[in-house]
Amino acid sequence: MERDKLFEEMYRVVYEGEIEQAAQVAGRGLAAGLDPLDCLNLGFMPALERVGEEFGKGEKFLPELVAAGEAMQRALAVVQPHLAAARRDRLTLGRVLLGTVEGDIHEIGKRIVGSLLIAAGFEVVDLGVDVSAATFLDRARELRPSIVGLSALLTTTMVRQKEVIDLFRQAGVRAQIIVGGAPVTASWAEEIGADGYAEDGGSAVALARKLAGGTGS
Amino acid sequence: MSGPLPARRPLRRLRPRLALSILGPDGVKSVHEAALEVLGRAGVRFPSARALGILADSGCAVDWERQVARIPPDLAMAAISRAPRRFTLGARDPEDNLDLDGEHCYLSTDGCGIQVYDLQTGSPRRSTGEDVYHSALVADYLDSIAFYWGPTVSAQDVPPAVRPLRELEAAFLGTSKHVQPETIISAQVAEWCVEMALAEVGSAAELRRRPIFSVMQCALDPLGQDGGSLEASLVAAAHGVPTGFMPMPMSCATAPATLAGNLVVATVDALAPLILIQLAHPGAPVFFAAAPTVMDLVTGGYTGGSPEDYLLGGAFNEVCRYYGLPLSMGAMATGAKLPDWQAALDNTLSAIMPVLTGTAMLTGAGLLNGSKIFSYQQLIMDCEIYSVAARVSEGIQVDAETLAVDLICRIGPGGNYLSDPHTLRHLRDIWRPRVIDRSPYDAWERSGRRGAFEAATDLARSILEQHRPRPVEAAVRREWDRILAAAARR
Ligand code: B12
């Protein structure tokens, strides 16, 4: 059936990580009159879950996971506006704002954390690298994320994580702030009053899940 | 408990004679041509108005909004040809000067570790300024270490604003060998470091002749540079202080998955800043650097040791030899957490490939966990690895004396060579271990199963207790105090 063919196609573009095709396939589904939520639940999402499972078993590798996540995001961008507001919120586990702190241009680790979070079902807004505390605050006010993730790879820039946390607390902006990066440790995270720390992508996802469950908004 | 320490020996100047080729002349030429094409077609991002201005004035097409300069092939080649083929890395003690002459290879420490395996407790702890001094002291003593890179660990007890200067001071105090920081990433810090060096060497002319420090930067692959680093290097170059740029293209993440493509990115990202410096300061000493690698497919991490890394390490040397410019190759960057089998495997192969392909500098020894934890024992054992690589690279000499036909006939069937004058003449050519354990089994049991690690521990302790480096004059130290105080006020 035409309908099943479309769902299969949706599954395929995410599973194969065909980023360029994803938006177009989503558009075709909507044009054919499919329910937007069905597109996600029967088409795109199961593929992402499958890729995640296979990654966990060592059958798929990081670049494949990243590509699947990016394809998913392209599809979401097309489908999301067609969902009722209430349903939109329940669609993801929560919104995560991610960035590397000011003075620091290391981006690979942060991107990997972002991709794994997307694959796990979070919405991720990546602010890039060399992001000032003020920018983190402005974007948090605008986007109201449930989690803010700060990456720092240098011993000279990890102090910026504290700066961001202090600024958020001062401004009274509520969000769970988590930190990571090569020189960052659990004791550092505790010292600066962060809400969590993870030493790699896998544990970052577990941490975000725990925190998202906790806030329950 | 540690015995008396043998006197510090002059540093060993390795001159490899074996030569390994991975790409061959055609492969090298293909990489070179591909790099030139990329420089001209895609261009490179230089996030510095100063750098872009220099490139635009010289005839590069500059997209100011994207901060990208496209460098035409002719301009690129002309600039490369101005870079000096050989120059000196100076040292506080001129005996320790290093001639980058295209024939010798020099090993350094690794740099910017975050933790130290404490020599007393054996546990990792956060690094401090004192550790910088101590690591420099050990590097000063070891004859395989030709220069001090880094600092080997970061002085995390010092405020970030003056940290690079305190670290440079501690390094100078700990060793009279050349110092090559990777922490000079703003023009201002570069100015201060130049001032500190001037205080020691006495004059600008002497600093040009004997630059006691040089500057190592990271490139921002793919096809990018860091603005602060570029501006710092322009300051250094203006004073004749050598500077180099280290691409670390990671296949699958910041470079194509294919190794040849990785080499193209490495070449572009090493050439682009060199071209900039030559346009701004023709003839300024600039070296290539690289630590090409592949991404770990599961964690996304930096591997610091894999067959692909070893191939890339050797192949990029071949590319650099095509330009005739000295290269500093990142090696010994094992991901192992302890000085174990994995560390030995990674560091042996990552060291021997660049040595056999003619690298000028090898950085560097002593860090574990992907250049994050400093271990004194690993530093000493890495030196042993290097000395093995050094011996291998000398190859086998074949002539009448070494073929020894008369001797073989004289001794005849069934004899032995133990006490023959020929043996006595040549036995010192044979490599001898410093920490490797070759004791008989029972003796090893009786010693409490002491191996290389324990021997290295003792040596490190003896060095820290007994070795004293060439001192810095009181007047120079007062001048450094003044510079540091002024920097702290900023
Ligand atoms: C690749 C690399 C670079 C690349 C970065 C490329 C890029 N586009 O990102 C380049 C070459 C540009 C670079 C530059 C520099 N680097 Co660098 N770099 C590295 C290296 C080798 C690997 C980093 C990496 O990508 N790892 C792979 C990823 C997957 O791991 P990760 O980043 O740790 O991320 C994981 C976790 O930490 C965690 N995580 C990360 N972020 C977050 C955030 C949150 C919220 C959470 C929960 C978790 C989390 O999850 C990630 C996924 O598992 C490290 C060494 C190392 N072993 O870490 C040095 C290292 C970090 N760099 C170092 C240095 C010194 C520099 C430079 C100053 C050198 C110079 N002179 O130019 C510059 C800094 C420029 C600047 N202003 O930032 C030092 C820092 C040491 C110190 N004492 O501070 C290190 C440790 C190496 C060393 N010993 O010299 N570097």
Coordinates of C-alpha atoms in Angstrom, one line a residue, chain B residues 14-182:
Chain B
L14 CA 69.9 11.0 16.6
R15 CA 70.8 10.8 12.9
P16 CA 68.7 8.1 11.3
R17 CA 70.2 6.3 8.3
L18 CA 67.3 3.9 7.5
A19 CA 64.6 5.5 5.4
L20 CA 61.1 4.2 5.0
S21 CA 58.8 5.2 2.3
I22 CA 55.0 4.9 2.6
L23 CA 53.6 7.0 -0.2
G24 CA 56.5 7.0 -2.7
P25 CA 57.2 10.0 -4.9
D26 CA 54.0 9.8 -6.9
G27 CA 51.9 9.5 -3.8
V28 CA 53.6 12.5 -2.2
K29 CA 53.1 14.6 -5.4
S30 CA 49.4 13.7 -5.5
V31 CA 48.9 14.8 -1.9
H32 CA 50.8 18.0 -2.6
E33 CA 48.7 18.8 -5.7
A34 CA 45.5 18.0 -3.9
A35 CA 46.5 20.3 -1.0
L36 CA 47.3 23.2 -3.4
E37 CA 43.9 22.7 -5.1
V38 CA 42.1 22.8 -1.8
L39 CA 44.0 26.0 -0.7
G40 CA 42.9 27.7 -3.9
R41 CA 39.4 26.3 -4.2
A42 CA 37.9 26.0 -0.7
G43 CA 40.4 28.2 1.1
V44 CA 41.2 28.3 4.8
R45 CA 39.5 30.1 7.7
F46 CA 41.7 32.6 9.5
P47 CA 39.6 34.2 12.2
S48 CA 41.9 37.2 12.7
A49 CA 41.5 40.6 10.9
R50 CA 45.3 41.0 11.0
A51 CA 45.9 37.7 9.3
L52 CA 43.2 38.2 6.7
G53 CA 44.6 41.7 6.0
I54 CA 48.0 40.3 5.3
L55 CA 46.6 37.6 3.0
A56 CA 44.4 40.1 1.1
D57 CA 47.3 42.5 0.6
S58 CA 49.3 39.6 -0.8
G59 CA 46.7 38.7 -3.4
C60 CA 44.5 36.1 -1.8
A61 CA 40.8 36.2 -2.4
V62 CA 39.3 37.0 1.0
D63 CA 35.7 36.5 2.1
W64 CA 35.6 38.8 5.1
E65 CA 32.3 37.6 6.4
R66 CA 33.3 34.0 6.5
Q67 CA 36.9 34.9 7.4
V68 CA 38.1 32.6 4.6
A69 CA 41.1 33.3 2.4
R70 CA 41.7 31.4 -0.8
I71 CA 45.4 31.1 -1.6
P72 CA 46.4 30.8 -5.2
P73 CA 48.9 28.0 -5.9
D74 CA 51.7 30.3 -7.2
L75 CA 51.4 32.5 -4.2
A76 CA 51.5 29.5 -1.9
M77 CA 54.6 28.0 -3.6
A78 CA 56.4 31.4 -3.5
A79 CA 55.7 31.8 0.2
I80 CA 56.8 28.2 1.0
S81 CA 60.0 28.7 -0.8
R82 CA 60.9 31.6 1.5
A83 CA 60.8 29.5 4.6
P84 CA 64.3 28.6 5.8
R85 CA 65.2 24.9 5.3
R86 CA 67.3 24.8 8.4
F87 CA 67.4 26.8 11.6
T88 CA 68.3 26.5 15.3
L89 CA 66.2 25.9 18.3
G90 CA 68.3 27.6 20.9
A91 CA 68.8 26.7 24.5
R92 CA 69.7 28.4 27.8
D93 CA 72.9 26.3 27.7
P94 CA 74.2 26.7 24.1
E95 CA 75.5 23.1 24.4
D96 CA 71.9 22.1 24.2
N97 CA 71.1 24.0 21.0
L98 CA 69.3 21.9 18.4
D99 CA 70.1 22.2 14.7
L100 CA 67.1 21.5 12.6
D101 CA 69.1 20.5 9.6
G102 CA 67.0 17.9 7.9
E103 CA 69.2 15.1 9.2
H104 CA 68.7 14.9 12.9
C105 CA 65.7 13.9 15.0
Y106 CA 65.0 15.2 18.5
L107 CA 62.6 13.9 21.1
S108 CA 60.6 16.1 23.5
T109 CA 58.3 15.6 26.4
D110 CA 54.6 15.5 25.8
G111 CA 52.6 18.6 26.8
C112 CA 49.7 20.0 28.8
G113 CA 48.7 17.1 30.9
I114 CA 46.1 17.6 33.5
Q115 CA 47.1 15.1 36.2
V116 CA 50.2 13.5 37.6
Y117 CA 50.8 10.0 38.9
D118 CA 52.3 11.1 42.2
L119 CA 55.7 9.5 42.6
Q120 CA 55.1 8.9 46.3
T121 CA 51.5 7.7 46.4
G122 CA 51.2 6.3 42.9
S123 CA 47.8 7.8 42.5
P124 CA 46.7 10.5 40.0
R125 CA 46.2 14.0 41.3
R126 CA 45.7 17.4 39.7
S127 CA 48.9 19.0 38.4
T128 CA 50.5 22.2 39.8
G129 CA 53.3 24.6 39.0
E130 CA 55.7 22.5 41.1
D131 CA 55.0 19.6 38.8
V132 CA 56.0 21.7 35.8
Y133 CA 59.4 22.4 37.5
H134 CA 59.9 18.7 38.4
S135 CA 59.0 17.4 35.0
A136 CA 61.4 19.9 33.5
L137 CA 64.1 18.8 35.9
V138 CA 63.7 15.2 34.9
A139 CA 63.6 16.2 31.2
D140 CA 66.8 18.2 31.7
Y141 CA 68.6 15.1 33.0
L142 CA 67.5 12.5 30.4
D143 CA 69.8 12.4 27.4
S144 CA 67.1 11.2 25.1
I145 CA 65.0 14.3 25.7
A146 CA 66.3 17.1 23.5
F147 CA 63.7 19.7 24.4
Y148 CA 60.9 20.5 26.8
W149 CA 57.5 20.7 25.2
G150 CA 54.3 21.7 26.8
P151 CA 54.6 22.4 29.7
T152 CA 54.4 18.7 30.3
V153 CA 51.6 19.4 32.8
S154 CA 49.5 22.5 33.5
A155 CA 50.1 24.7 36.5
Q156 CA 46.5 24.6 37.7
D157 CA 47.3 26.3 41.0
V158 CA 48.2 29.5 39.1
P159 CA 45.5 32.0 37.9
P160 CA 44.8 31.3 34.1
A161 CA 45.8 34.9 33.1
V162 CA 49.4 34.4 34.1
R163 CA 49.6 30.6 33.9
P164 CA 51.5 30.4 30.6
L165 CA 54.2 32.7 31.9
R166 CA 54.6 30.9 35.3
E167 CA 54.8 27.7 33.3
L168 CA 57.5 29.1 31.0
E169 CA 59.4 30.4 34.1
A170 CA 59.2 27.0 35.8
A171 CA 60.3 25.2 32.6
F172 CA 63.3 27.6 32.2
L173 CA 64.3 27.1 35.8
G174 CA 64.0 23.3 35.5
T175 CA 66.0 22.8 32.3
S176 CA 68.7 24.5 30.2
K177 CA 67.3 22.8 27.1
H178 CA 65.0 24.4 24.5
V179 CA 61.4 25.0 25.6
Q180 CA 58.5 24.8 23.2
P181 CA 55.2 25.9 24.9
E182 CA 51.8 25.1 23.3

